[in-house]
Coordinates of C-alpha atoms and ligand atoms in Angstrom, one line a residue:
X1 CA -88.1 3.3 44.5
X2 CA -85.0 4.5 42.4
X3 CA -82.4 4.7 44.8
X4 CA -83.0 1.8 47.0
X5 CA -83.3 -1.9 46.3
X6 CA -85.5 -4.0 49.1
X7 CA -85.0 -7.7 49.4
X8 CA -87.2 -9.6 51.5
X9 CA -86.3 -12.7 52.8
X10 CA -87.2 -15.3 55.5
X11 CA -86.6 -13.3 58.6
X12 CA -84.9 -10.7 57.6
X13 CA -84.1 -8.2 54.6
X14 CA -81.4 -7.0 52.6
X15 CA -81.6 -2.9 52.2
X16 CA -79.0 -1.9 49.3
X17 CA -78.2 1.9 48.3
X18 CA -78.2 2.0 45.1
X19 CA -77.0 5.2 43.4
X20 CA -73.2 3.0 42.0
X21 CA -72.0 5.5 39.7
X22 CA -72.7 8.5 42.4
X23 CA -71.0 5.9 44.6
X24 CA -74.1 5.8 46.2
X25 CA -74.2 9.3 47.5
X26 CA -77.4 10.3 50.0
X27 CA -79.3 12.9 48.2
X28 CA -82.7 13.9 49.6
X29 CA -84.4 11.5 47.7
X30 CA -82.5 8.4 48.6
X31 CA -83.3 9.7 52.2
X32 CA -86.5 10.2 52.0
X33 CA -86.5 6.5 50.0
X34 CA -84.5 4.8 53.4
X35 CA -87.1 6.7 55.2
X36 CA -90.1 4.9 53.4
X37 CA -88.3 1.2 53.6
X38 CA -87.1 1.5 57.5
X39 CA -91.1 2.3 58.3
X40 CA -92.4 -0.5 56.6
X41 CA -89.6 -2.8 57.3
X42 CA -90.6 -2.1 61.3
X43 CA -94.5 -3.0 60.6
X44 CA -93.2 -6.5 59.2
X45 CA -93.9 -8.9 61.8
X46 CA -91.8 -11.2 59.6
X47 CA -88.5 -9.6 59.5
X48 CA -86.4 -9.2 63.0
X49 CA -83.2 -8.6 61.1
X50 CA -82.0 -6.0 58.1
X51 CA -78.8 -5.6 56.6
X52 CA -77.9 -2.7 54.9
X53 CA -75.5 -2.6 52.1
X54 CA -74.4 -0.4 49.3
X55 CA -74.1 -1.4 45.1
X56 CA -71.1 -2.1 43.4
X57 CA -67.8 -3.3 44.8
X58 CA -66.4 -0.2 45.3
X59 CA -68.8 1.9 47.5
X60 CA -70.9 1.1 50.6
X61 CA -71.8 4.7 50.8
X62 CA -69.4 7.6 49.8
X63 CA -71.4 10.6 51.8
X64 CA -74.0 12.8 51.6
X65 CA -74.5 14.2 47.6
X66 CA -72.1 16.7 47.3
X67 CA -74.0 17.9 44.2
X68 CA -77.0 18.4 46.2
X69 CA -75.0 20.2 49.3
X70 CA -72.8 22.6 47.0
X71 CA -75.7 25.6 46.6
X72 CA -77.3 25.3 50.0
X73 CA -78.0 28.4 52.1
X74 CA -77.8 27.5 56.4
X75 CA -81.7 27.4 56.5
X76 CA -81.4 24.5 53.4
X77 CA -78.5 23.0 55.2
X78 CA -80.3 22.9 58.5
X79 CA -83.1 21.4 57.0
X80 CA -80.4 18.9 54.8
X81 CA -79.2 18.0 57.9
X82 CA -81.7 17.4 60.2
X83 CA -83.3 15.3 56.9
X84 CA -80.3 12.8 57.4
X85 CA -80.3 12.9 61.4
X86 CA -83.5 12.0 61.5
X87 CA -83.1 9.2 58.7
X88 CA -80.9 7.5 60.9
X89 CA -82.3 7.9 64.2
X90 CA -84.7 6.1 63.2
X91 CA -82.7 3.0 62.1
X92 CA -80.9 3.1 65.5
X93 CA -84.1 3.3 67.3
X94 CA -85.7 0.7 65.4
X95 CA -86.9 -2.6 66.7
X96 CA -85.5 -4.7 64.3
X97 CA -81.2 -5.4 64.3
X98 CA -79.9 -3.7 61.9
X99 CA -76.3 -5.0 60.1
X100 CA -74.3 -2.5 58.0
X101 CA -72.3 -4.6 55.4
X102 CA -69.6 -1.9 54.5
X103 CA -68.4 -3.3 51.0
X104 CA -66.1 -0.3 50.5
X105 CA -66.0 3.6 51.0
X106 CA -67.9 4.3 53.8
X107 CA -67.1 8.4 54.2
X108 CA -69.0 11.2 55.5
X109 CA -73.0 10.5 55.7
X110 CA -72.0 6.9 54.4
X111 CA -69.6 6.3 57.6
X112 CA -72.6 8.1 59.8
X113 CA -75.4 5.7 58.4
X114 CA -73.3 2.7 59.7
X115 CA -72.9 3.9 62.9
X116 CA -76.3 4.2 63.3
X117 CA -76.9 0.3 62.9
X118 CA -76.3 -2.0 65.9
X119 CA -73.3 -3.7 64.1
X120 CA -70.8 -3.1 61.0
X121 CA -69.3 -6.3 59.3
X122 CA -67.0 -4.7 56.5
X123 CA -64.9 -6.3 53.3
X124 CA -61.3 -6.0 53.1
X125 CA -61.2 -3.1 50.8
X126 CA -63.5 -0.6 53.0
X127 CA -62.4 2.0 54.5
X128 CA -64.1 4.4 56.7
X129 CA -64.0 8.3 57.2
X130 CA -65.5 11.1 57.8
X131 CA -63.7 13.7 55.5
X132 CA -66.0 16.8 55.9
X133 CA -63.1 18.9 57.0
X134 CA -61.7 19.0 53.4
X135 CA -65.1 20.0 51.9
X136 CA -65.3 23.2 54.7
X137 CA -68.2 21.5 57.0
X138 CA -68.3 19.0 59.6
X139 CA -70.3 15.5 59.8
X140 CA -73.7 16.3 59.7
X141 CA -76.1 13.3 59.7
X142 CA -75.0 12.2 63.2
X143 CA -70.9 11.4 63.5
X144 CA -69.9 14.1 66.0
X145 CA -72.2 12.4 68.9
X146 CA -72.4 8.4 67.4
X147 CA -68.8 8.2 66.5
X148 CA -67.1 9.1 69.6
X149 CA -69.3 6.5 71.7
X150 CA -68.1 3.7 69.5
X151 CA -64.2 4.5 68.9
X152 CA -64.0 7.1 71.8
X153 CA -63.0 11.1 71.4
X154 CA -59.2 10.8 70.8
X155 CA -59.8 8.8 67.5
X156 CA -62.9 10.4 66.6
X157 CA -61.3 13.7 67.4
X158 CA -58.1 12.4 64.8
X159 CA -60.4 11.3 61.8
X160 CA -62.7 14.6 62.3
X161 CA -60.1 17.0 61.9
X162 CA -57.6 15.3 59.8
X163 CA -60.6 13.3 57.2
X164 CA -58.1 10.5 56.9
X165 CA -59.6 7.3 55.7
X166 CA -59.7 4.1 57.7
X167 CA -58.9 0.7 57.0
X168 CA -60.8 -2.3 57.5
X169 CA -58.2 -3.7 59.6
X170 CA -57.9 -0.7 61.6
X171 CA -61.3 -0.2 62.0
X172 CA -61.4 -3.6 63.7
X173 CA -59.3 -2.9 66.0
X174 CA -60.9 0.4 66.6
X175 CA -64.0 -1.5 67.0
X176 CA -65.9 0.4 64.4
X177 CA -66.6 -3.0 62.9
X178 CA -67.3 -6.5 64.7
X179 CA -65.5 -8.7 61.7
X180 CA -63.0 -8.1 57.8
X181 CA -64.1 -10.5 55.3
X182 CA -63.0 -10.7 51.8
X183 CA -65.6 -8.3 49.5
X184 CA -66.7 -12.0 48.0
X185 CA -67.7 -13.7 51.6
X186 CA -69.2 -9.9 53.2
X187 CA -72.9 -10.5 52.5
X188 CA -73.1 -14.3 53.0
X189 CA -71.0 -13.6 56.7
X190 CA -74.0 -10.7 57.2
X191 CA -76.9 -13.2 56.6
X192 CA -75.7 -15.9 58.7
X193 CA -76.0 -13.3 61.9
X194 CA -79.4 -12.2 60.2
X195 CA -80.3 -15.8 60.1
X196 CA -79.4 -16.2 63.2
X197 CA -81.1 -13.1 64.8
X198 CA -84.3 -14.3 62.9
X199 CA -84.3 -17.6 65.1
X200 CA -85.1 -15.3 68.8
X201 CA -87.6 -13.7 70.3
X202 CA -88.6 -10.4 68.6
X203 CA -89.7 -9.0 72.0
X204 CA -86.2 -9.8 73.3
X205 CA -84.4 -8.3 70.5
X206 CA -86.1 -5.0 70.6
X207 CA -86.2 -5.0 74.0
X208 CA -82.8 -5.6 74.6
X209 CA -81.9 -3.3 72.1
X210 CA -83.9 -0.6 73.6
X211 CA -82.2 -0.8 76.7
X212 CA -78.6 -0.7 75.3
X213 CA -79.4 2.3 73.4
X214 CA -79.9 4.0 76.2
X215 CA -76.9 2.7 78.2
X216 CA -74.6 5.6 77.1
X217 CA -77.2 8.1 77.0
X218 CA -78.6 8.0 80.9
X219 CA -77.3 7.6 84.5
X220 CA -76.8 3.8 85.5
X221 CA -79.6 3.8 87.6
X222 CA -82.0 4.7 85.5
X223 CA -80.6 2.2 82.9
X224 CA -80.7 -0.4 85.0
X225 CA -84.6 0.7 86.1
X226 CA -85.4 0.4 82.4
X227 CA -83.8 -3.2 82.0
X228 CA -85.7 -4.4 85.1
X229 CA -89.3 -3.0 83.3
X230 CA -88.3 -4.6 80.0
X231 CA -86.9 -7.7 81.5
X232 CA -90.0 -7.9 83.4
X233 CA -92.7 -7.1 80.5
X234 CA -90.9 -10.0 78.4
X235 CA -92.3 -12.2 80.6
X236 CA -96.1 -11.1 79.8
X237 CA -95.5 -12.4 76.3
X238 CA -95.4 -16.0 74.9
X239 CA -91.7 -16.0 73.3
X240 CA -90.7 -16.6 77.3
X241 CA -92.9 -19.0 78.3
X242 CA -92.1 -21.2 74.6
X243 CA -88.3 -19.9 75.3
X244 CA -88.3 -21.6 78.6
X245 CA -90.7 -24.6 78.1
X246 CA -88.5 -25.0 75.1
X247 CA -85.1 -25.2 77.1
X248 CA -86.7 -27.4 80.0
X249 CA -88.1 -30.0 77.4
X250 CA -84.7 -29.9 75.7
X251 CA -86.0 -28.7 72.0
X252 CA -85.6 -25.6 70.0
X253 CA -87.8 -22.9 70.6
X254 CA -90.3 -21.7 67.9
X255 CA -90.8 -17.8 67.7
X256 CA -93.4 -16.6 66.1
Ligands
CAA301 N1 -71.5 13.1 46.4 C1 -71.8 13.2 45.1 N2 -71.1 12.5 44.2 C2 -70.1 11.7 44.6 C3 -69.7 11.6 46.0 C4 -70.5 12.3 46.9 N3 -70.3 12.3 48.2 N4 -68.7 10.7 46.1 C5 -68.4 10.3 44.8 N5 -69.3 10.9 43.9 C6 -69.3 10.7 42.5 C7 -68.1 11.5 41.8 O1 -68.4 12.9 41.7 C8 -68.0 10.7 40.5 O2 -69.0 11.2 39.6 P1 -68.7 11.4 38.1 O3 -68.3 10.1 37.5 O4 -70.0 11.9 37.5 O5 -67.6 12.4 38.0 C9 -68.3 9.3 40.9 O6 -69.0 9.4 42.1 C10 -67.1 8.4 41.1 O7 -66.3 9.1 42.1 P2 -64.7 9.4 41.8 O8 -64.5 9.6 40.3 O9 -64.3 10.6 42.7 O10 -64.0 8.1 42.3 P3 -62.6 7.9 42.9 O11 -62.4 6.4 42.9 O12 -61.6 8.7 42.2 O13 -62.7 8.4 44.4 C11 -63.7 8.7 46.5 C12 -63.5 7.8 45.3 C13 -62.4 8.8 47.3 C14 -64.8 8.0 47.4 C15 -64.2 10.1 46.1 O14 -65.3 9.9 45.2 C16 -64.5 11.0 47.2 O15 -63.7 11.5 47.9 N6 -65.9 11.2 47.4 C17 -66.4 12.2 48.3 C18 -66.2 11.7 49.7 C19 -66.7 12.7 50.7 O16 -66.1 13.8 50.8 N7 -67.7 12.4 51.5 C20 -68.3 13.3 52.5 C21 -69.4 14.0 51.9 S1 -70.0 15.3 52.9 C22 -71.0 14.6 54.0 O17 -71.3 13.4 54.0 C23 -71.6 15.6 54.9 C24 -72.5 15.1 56.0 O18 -72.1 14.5 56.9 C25 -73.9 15.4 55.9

């Protein structure tokens, strides 16, 4: 692949965008390339956790390839758009927990691919946007429907129409991202939660995560209908019965 680098570990993988001197910018390749590495990332039975990062230490992601957008007709941009929507629907709908380790401009399509993971750990020098507004569009890879669910409408509302740029510490108290660390610490902070999430049940994970997707998305009772099914299919696999025997004979409990 040219535009992505894929680093499989123990557990989990490391996904970086890696376009540095287009401050990694999405064009339709580098879609089409996440595409191809979230697909077989989900067959690997070996990897429950993927962080996603960008190259270079002054860019997570800096939006979708203005380049590529400028000459578009609405057919192209329709197509462009659903291209990125559809990209990142299926990270947010994958089984495995994905971490978005923003290590600097996160704008536009580069803002909208975090918010598609289940967390965001950023450095000190991010900042986050969505600056569409000044370019004569609107966020089209998914921000006007993820970002008001995780900072609610008011803010979302202020950094749609005014593109002003985030900071870190802002954004943490936004709650755009979980935890600030310095640019130095961002990735080594990202794998000890990967780590971590590579220690539990995959069943558990995705299950879980499944049902929390859909917690904003449908009426409580129906949420709490699926939880009951998923809580009750974990306990036709082994990861319960080892998670349980494991607690009861006071040991740590091996996953496969
Ligand atoms: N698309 C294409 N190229 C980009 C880019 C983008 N989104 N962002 C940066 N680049 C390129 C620049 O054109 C420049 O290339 P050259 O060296 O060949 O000129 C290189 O990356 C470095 O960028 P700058 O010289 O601009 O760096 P800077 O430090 O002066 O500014 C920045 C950094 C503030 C991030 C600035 O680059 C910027 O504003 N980028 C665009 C941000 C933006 O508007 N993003 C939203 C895109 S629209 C979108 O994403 C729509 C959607 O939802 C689908």
């Amino acid at each position: 692949m040219e535009n992505i680098l894929l680093n499989k570990k123990d557990g989990y993988a490391i996904v970086t965008i890696n376009r540095p001197k287009a401050l990694n910018a999405l064009n339709s390749a580098t879609l089409l390339e996440i595409q191809e590495v979230v697909k077989d990332i989900e067959k690997d039975e070996n990897i429950k956790a993927v962080i996603l990062t960008g190259s270079g230490e002054k860019a997570f992601v800096a939006g979708a390839d203005i380049s590529e957008m400028a000459d578009l007709n609405t057919v192209e941009a329709y197509e462009f758009g659903k291209r990125g929507q559809e990209t990142f629907s299926l990270i947010e709908n994958s089984k495995k927990f994905y971490i978005a380790a923003v290590n600097g401009f996160a704008l536009g399509g580069g803002c909208e691919i975090s918010l598609s993971c289940d967390m965001r750990l950023a450095s000190n020098n991010a900042k986050f946007g969505i600056p569409e507004v000044t370019l004569g569009v609107i966020p089209g890879f998914g921000g006007t429907q993820r970002l008001p669910k995780i900072v609610g409408l008011g803010r979302a509302k202020e950094m749609l129409a005014t593109g002003n740029m985030i900071e870190a510490e802002k954004a943490e108290r936004w709650g755009l991202v979980n935890d600030v660390y310095t640019q130095e610490d961002l990735l080594d902070e990202a794998e000890k939660i990967a780590k971590k999430v590579a220690k539990n049940s995959s069943y558990a994970i995705s299950g879980g995560l499944e049902a929390m997707n859909q917690a904003t998305q449908i009426k409580l009772e129906d949420g709490l209908e699926l939880e009951a099914l998923v809580f009750a299919k974990a306990f036709s696999y082994p990861d319960q019965e080892e998670g349980m025997k494991a607690f009861l004979e006071k040991r740590q409990a091996k996953f496969k």
